[in-house]
PDB file of C-alpha atoms in Angstrom:
ATOM      1  CA  UNK I   1      11.602 104.720  82.326  1.00 39.00           C
ATOM      2  CA  UNK I   2      10.472 101.093  82.462  1.00 47.00           C
ATOM      3  CA  UNK I   3       7.097 100.185  83.836  1.00 49.00           C
ATOM      4  CA  UNK I   4       6.745  99.274  87.483  1.00 62.00           C
ATOM      5  CA  UNK I   5       6.217  95.809  88.889  1.00 66.00           C
ATOM      6  CA  UNK I   6       3.526  93.484  87.632  1.00 69.00           C
ATOM      7  CA  UNK I   7       1.732  91.334  90.201  1.00 70.00           C
ATOM      8  CA  UNK I   8       2.418  87.819  88.944  1.00 70.00           C
ATOM      9  CA  UNK I   9       0.513  85.675  91.452  1.00 68.00           C
ATOM     10  CA  UNK I  10      -2.661  85.737  89.328  1.00 69.00           C
ATOM     11  CA  UNK I  11      -0.992  84.680  86.055  1.00 73.00           C
ATOM     12  CA  UNK I  12      -0.902  81.192  84.540  1.00 77.00           C
ATOM     13  CA  UNK I  13       2.347  79.205  84.489  1.00 80.00           C
ATOM     14  CA  UNK I  14       3.391  80.112  80.910  1.00 84.00           C
ATOM     15  CA  UNK I  15       2.887  83.816  81.597  1.00 86.00           C
ATOM     16  CA  UNK I  16       4.862  83.707  84.850  1.00 84.00           C
ATOM     17  CA  UNK I  17       7.652  81.768  83.138  1.00 88.00           C
ATOM     18  CA  UNK I  18       7.767  84.247  80.262  1.00 89.00           C
ATOM     19  CA  UNK I  19       7.868  87.289  82.528  1.00 87.00           C
ATOM     20  CA  UNK I  20      10.516  85.857  84.830  1.00 88.00           C
ATOM     21  CA  UNK I  21      12.590  84.813  81.824  1.00 91.00           C
ATOM     22  CA  UNK I  22      12.481  88.374  80.453  1.00 90.00           C
ATOM     23  CA  UNK I  23      13.650  89.780  83.789  1.00 89.00           C
ATOM     24  CA  UNK I  24      16.466  87.254  84.078  1.00 92.00           C
ATOM     25  CA  UNK I  25      17.509  87.912  80.497  1.00 92.00           C
ATOM     26  CA  UNK I  26      17.733  91.633  81.207  1.00 91.00           C
ATOM     27  CA  UNK I  27      19.722  91.074  84.401  1.00 93.00           C
ATOM     28  CA  UNK I  28      22.053  88.671  82.621  1.00 94.00           C
ATOM     29  CA  UNK I  29      22.629  91.078  79.731  1.00 94.00           C
ATOM     30  CA  UNK I  30      23.393  93.949  82.094  1.00 94.00           C
ATOM     31  CA  UNK I  31      25.380  92.132  84.801  1.00 95.00           C
ATOM     32  CA  UNK I  32      26.395  88.832  83.231  1.00 96.00           C
ATOM     33  CA  UNK I  33      24.720  86.906  86.063  1.00 97.00           C
ATOM     34  CA  UNK I  34      21.395  85.164  86.659  1.00 96.00           C
ATOM     35  CA  UNK I  35      20.257  85.565  90.270  1.00 96.00           C
ATOM     36  CA  UNK I  36      19.437  82.550  92.437  1.00 97.00           C
ATOM     37  CA  UNK I  37      16.836  84.657  94.245  1.00 95.00           C
ATOM     38  CA  UNK I  38      13.629  86.302  93.152  1.00 92.00           C
ATOM     39  CA  UNK I  39      11.684  88.939  95.022  1.00 90.00           C
ATOM     40  CA  UNK I  40       8.046  88.593  93.954  1.00 89.00           C
ATOM     41  CA  UNK I  41       6.495  91.889  92.898  1.00 84.00           C
ATOM     42  CA  UNK I  42       4.702  93.436  95.871  1.00 86.00           C
ATOM     43  CA  UNK I  43       5.713  90.369  97.895  1.00 89.00           C
ATOM     44  CA  UNK I  44       2.723  88.568  96.408  1.00 88.00           C
ATOM     45  CA  UNK I  45       3.110  84.932  95.506  1.00 90.00           C
ATOM     46  CA  UNK I  46       1.156  81.706  95.541  1.00 90.00           C
ATOM     47  CA  UNK I  47       2.028  78.020  95.180  1.00 91.00           C
ATOM     48  CA  UNK I  48       2.193  78.343  91.392  1.00 90.00           C
ATOM     49  CA  UNK I  49       4.637  81.241  91.570  1.00 89.00           C
ATOM     50  CA  UNK I  50       6.747  79.359  94.113  1.00 91.00           C
ATOM     51  CA  UNK I  51       6.715  76.258  91.872  1.00 91.00           C
ATOM     52  CA  UNK I  52       7.746  78.244  88.791  1.00 91.00           C
ATOM     53  CA  UNK I  53      10.613  79.837  90.714  1.00 92.00           C
ATOM     54  CA  UNK I  54      11.667  76.397  91.966  1.00 93.00           C
ATOM     55  CA  UNK I  55      11.595  74.950  88.450  1.00 91.00           C
ATOM     56  CA  UNK I  56      13.853  77.812  87.354  1.00 92.00           C
ATOM     57  CA  UNK I  57      16.242  77.045  90.233  1.00 94.00           C
ATOM     58  CA  UNK I  58      15.381  80.227  92.116  1.00 95.00           C
ATOM     59  CA  UNK I  59      14.329  80.728  95.721  1.00 95.00           C
ATOM     60  CA  UNK I  60      11.933  83.410  96.927  1.00 94.00           C
ATOM     61  CA  UNK I  61      13.310  86.347  98.880  1.00 94.00           C
ATOM     62  CA  UNK I  62      10.668  87.957 101.078  1.00 94.00           C
ATOM     63  CA  UNK I  63      11.470  91.002 103.177  1.00 94.00           C
ATOM     64  CA  UNK I  64      10.494  91.443 106.808  1.00 94.00           C
ATOM     65  CA  UNK I  65      10.889  95.222 106.837  1.00 95.00           C
ATOM     66  CA  UNK I  66       9.510  97.745 104.340  1.00 94.00           C
ATOM     67  CA  UNK I  67      10.801 101.305 104.405  1.00 94.00           C
ATOM     68  CA  UNK I  68       7.549 102.267 102.632  1.00 92.00           C
ATOM     69  CA  UNK I  69       9.417 104.450 100.172  1.00 90.00           C
ATOM     70  CA  UNK I  70       7.415 103.045  97.271  1.00 87.00           C
ATOM     71  CA  UNK I  71       4.197 104.528  98.674  1.00 88.00           C
ATOM     72  CA  UNK I  72       5.633 107.998  99.121  1.00 89.00           C
ATOM     73  CA  UNK I  73       6.752 107.843 102.738  1.00 91.00           C
ATOM     74  CA  UNK I  74       9.083 110.722 103.514  1.00 94.00           C
ATOM     75  CA  UNK I  75      12.732 109.998 104.260  1.00 95.00           C
ATOM     76  CA  UNK I  76      12.174 111.100 107.866  1.00 96.00           C
ATOM     77  CA  UNK I  77       9.295 108.659 108.256  1.00 96.00           C
ATOM     78  CA  UNK I  78      11.287 105.837 106.631  1.00 95.00           C
ATOM     79  CA  UNK I  79      14.113 106.570 109.043  1.00 96.00           C
ATOM     80  CA  UNK I  80      11.638 106.457 111.953  1.00 97.00           C
ATOM     81  CA  UNK I  81      10.434 103.058 110.729  1.00 97.00           C
ATOM     82  CA  UNK I  82      14.016 101.822 110.724  1.00 96.00           C
ATOM     83  CA  UNK I  83      14.627 103.175 114.215  1.00 97.00           C
ATOM     84  CA  UNK I  84      11.467 101.556 115.570  1.00 97.00           C
ATOM     85  CA  UNK I  85      12.323  98.196 114.008  1.00 96.00           C
ATOM     86  CA  UNK I  86      15.969  98.241 115.094  1.00 96.00           C
ATOM     87  CA  UNK I  87      14.990  99.203 118.650  1.00 96.00           C
ATOM     88  CA  UNK I  88      13.081  95.905 118.817  1.00 96.00           C
ATOM     89  CA  UNK I  89      16.458  94.132 118.402  1.00 95.00           C
ATOM     90  CA  UNK I  90      15.519  91.557 115.763  1.00 95.00           C
ATOM     91  CA  UNK I  91      18.179  88.946 115.013  1.00 94.00           C
ATOM     92  CA  UNK I  92      18.110  89.769 111.298  1.00 93.00           C
ATOM     93  CA  UNK I  93      16.498  92.399 109.115  1.00 93.00           C
ATOM     94  CA  UNK I  94      15.774  91.814 105.440  1.00 94.00           C
ATOM     95  CA  UNK I  95      14.808  95.271 104.253  1.00 94.00           C
ATOM     96  CA  UNK I  96      12.897  96.378 101.179  1.00 93.00           C
ATOM     97  CA  UNK I  97      14.104  99.685  99.761  1.00 91.00           C
ATOM     98  CA  UNK I  98      13.923 101.135  96.290  1.00 88.00           C
ATOM     99  CA  UNK I  99      17.262 102.675  95.360  1.00 81.00           C
ATOM    100  CA  UNK I 100      15.618 104.227  92.325  1.00 79.00           C
ATOM    101  CA  UNK I 101      14.284 106.910  94.666  1.00 81.00           C
ATOM    102  CA  UNK I 102      17.085 109.403  95.254  1.00 88.00           C
ATOM    103  CA  UNK I 103      15.907 110.155  98.800  1.00 91.00           C
ATOM    104  CA  UNK I 104      16.123 106.454  99.635  1.00 91.00           C
ATOM    105  CA  UNK I 105      19.590 106.084  98.130  1.00 92.00           C
ATOM    106  CA  UNK I 106      21.005 109.339  99.463  1.00 94.00           C
ATOM    107  CA  UNK I 107      19.234 109.792 102.818  1.00 95.00           C
ATOM    108  CA  UNK I 108      17.488 106.687 104.129  1.00 95.00           C
ATOM    109  CA  UNK I 109      20.057 104.011 103.287  1.00 95.00           C
ATOM    110  CA  UNK I 110      23.051 105.878 104.767  1.00 97.00           C
ATOM    111  CA  UNK I 111      20.992 106.564 107.904  1.00 97.00           C
ATOM    112  CA  UNK I 112      19.914 102.926 108.173  1.00 96.00           C
ATOM    113  CA  UNK I 113      23.418 101.544 107.581  1.00 97.00           C
ATOM    114  CA  UNK I 114      24.925 103.811 110.238  1.00 97.00           C
ATOM    115  CA  UNK I 115      22.157 102.978 112.704  1.00 97.00           C
ATOM    116  CA  UNK I 116      22.413  99.243 112.064  1.00 96.00           C
ATOM    117  CA  UNK I 117      26.199  99.285 112.453  1.00 96.00           C
ATOM    118  CA  UNK I 118      25.923 101.305 115.677  1.00 97.00           C
ATOM    119  CA  UNK I 119      23.648  98.568 117.051  1.00 96.00           C
ATOM    120  CA  UNK I 120      26.115  95.831 116.136  1.00 95.00           C
ATOM    121  CA  UNK I 121      24.531  94.527 112.941  1.00 96.00           C
ATOM    122  CA  UNK I 122      26.648  93.397 110.004  1.00 94.00           C
ATOM    123  CA  UNK I 123      25.703  94.199 106.423  1.00 94.00           C
ATOM    124  CA  UNK I 124      25.641  91.057 104.314  1.00 95.00           C
ATOM    125  CA  UNK I 125      23.858  89.885 101.216  1.00 93.00           C
ATOM    126  CA  UNK I 126      20.951  87.488 101.483  1.00 93.00           C
ATOM    127  CA  UNK I 127      23.147  84.745 100.037  1.00 95.00           C
ATOM    128  CA  UNK I 128      25.871  85.414 102.623  1.00 95.00           C
ATOM    129  CA  UNK I 129      23.341  85.411 105.450  1.00 92.00           C
ATOM    130  CA  UNK I 130      21.951  82.035 104.380  1.00 92.00           C
ATOM    131  CA  UNK I 131      25.238  80.531 103.204  1.00 94.00           C
ATOM    132  CA  UNK I 132      23.854  79.869  99.725  1.00 95.00           C
ATOM    133  CA  UNK I 133      24.929  80.898  96.213  1.00 96.00           C
ATOM    134  CA  UNK I 134      23.797  84.312  95.003  1.00 96.00           C
ATOM    135  CA  UNK I 135      23.719  83.362  91.320  1.00 97.00           C
ATOM    136  CA  UNK I 136      22.632  80.475  89.141  1.00 96.00           C
ATOM    137  CA  UNK I 137      25.201  81.448  86.512  1.00 96.00           C
ATOM    138  CA  UNK I 138      27.876  84.109  86.200  1.00 97.00           C
ATOM    139  CA  UNK I 139      29.259  85.348  82.902  1.00 96.00           C
ATOM    140  CA  UNK I 140      30.174  88.605  81.246  1.00 96.00           C
ATOM    141  CA  UNK I 141      27.878  91.572  80.715  1.00 94.00           C
ATOM    142  CA  UNK I 142      26.831  92.270  77.145  1.00 93.00           C
ATOM    143  CA  UNK I 143      27.245  95.458  75.195  1.00 91.00           C
ATOM    144  CA  UNK I 144      24.001  97.427  74.941  1.00 88.00           C
ATOM    145  CA  UNK I 145      22.381  97.442  71.495  1.00 86.00           C
ATOM    146  CA  UNK I 146      19.067  98.485  69.950  1.00 85.00           C
ATOM    147  CA  UNK I 147      17.314  95.396  71.343  1.00 83.00           C
ATOM    148  CA  UNK I 148      17.699  96.693  74.902  1.00 79.00           C
ATOM    149  CA  UNK I 149      14.434  98.273  75.949  1.00 74.00           C
ATOM    150  CA  UNK I 150      11.849  98.068  78.661  1.00 63.00           C
TER     151      UNK I 150
END
């Protein structure tokens, strides 16, 4: 398994550029696309990070709801967090979930989607919500080879 996130806000410009380039290269190889959005690791960013993202043509995507799955919150507690947030009737919810956790993918997300739909919310991508492009470029995925590693 690949390593977890690296907090980038404390790095110098060349290091941030290098790390973001590696991530985009991996995404492009796998999907064929380079995203127009970047979610800073841990939601931590500073002016330098924002500037580097801007220079790369990317905008920051910051969530306003965290299911807390990454810190070991149980599916039931994540679901309770969703219920509490949705009962406050926010106009929009940009949620942070980690689909790499099976309980999030199989329990929490289906619960949240059903609850959100029952309250009249529509599921859209960030790009659709803002009316902006999702990708900087779109191409074809590459075939995995021995250079693909974490």
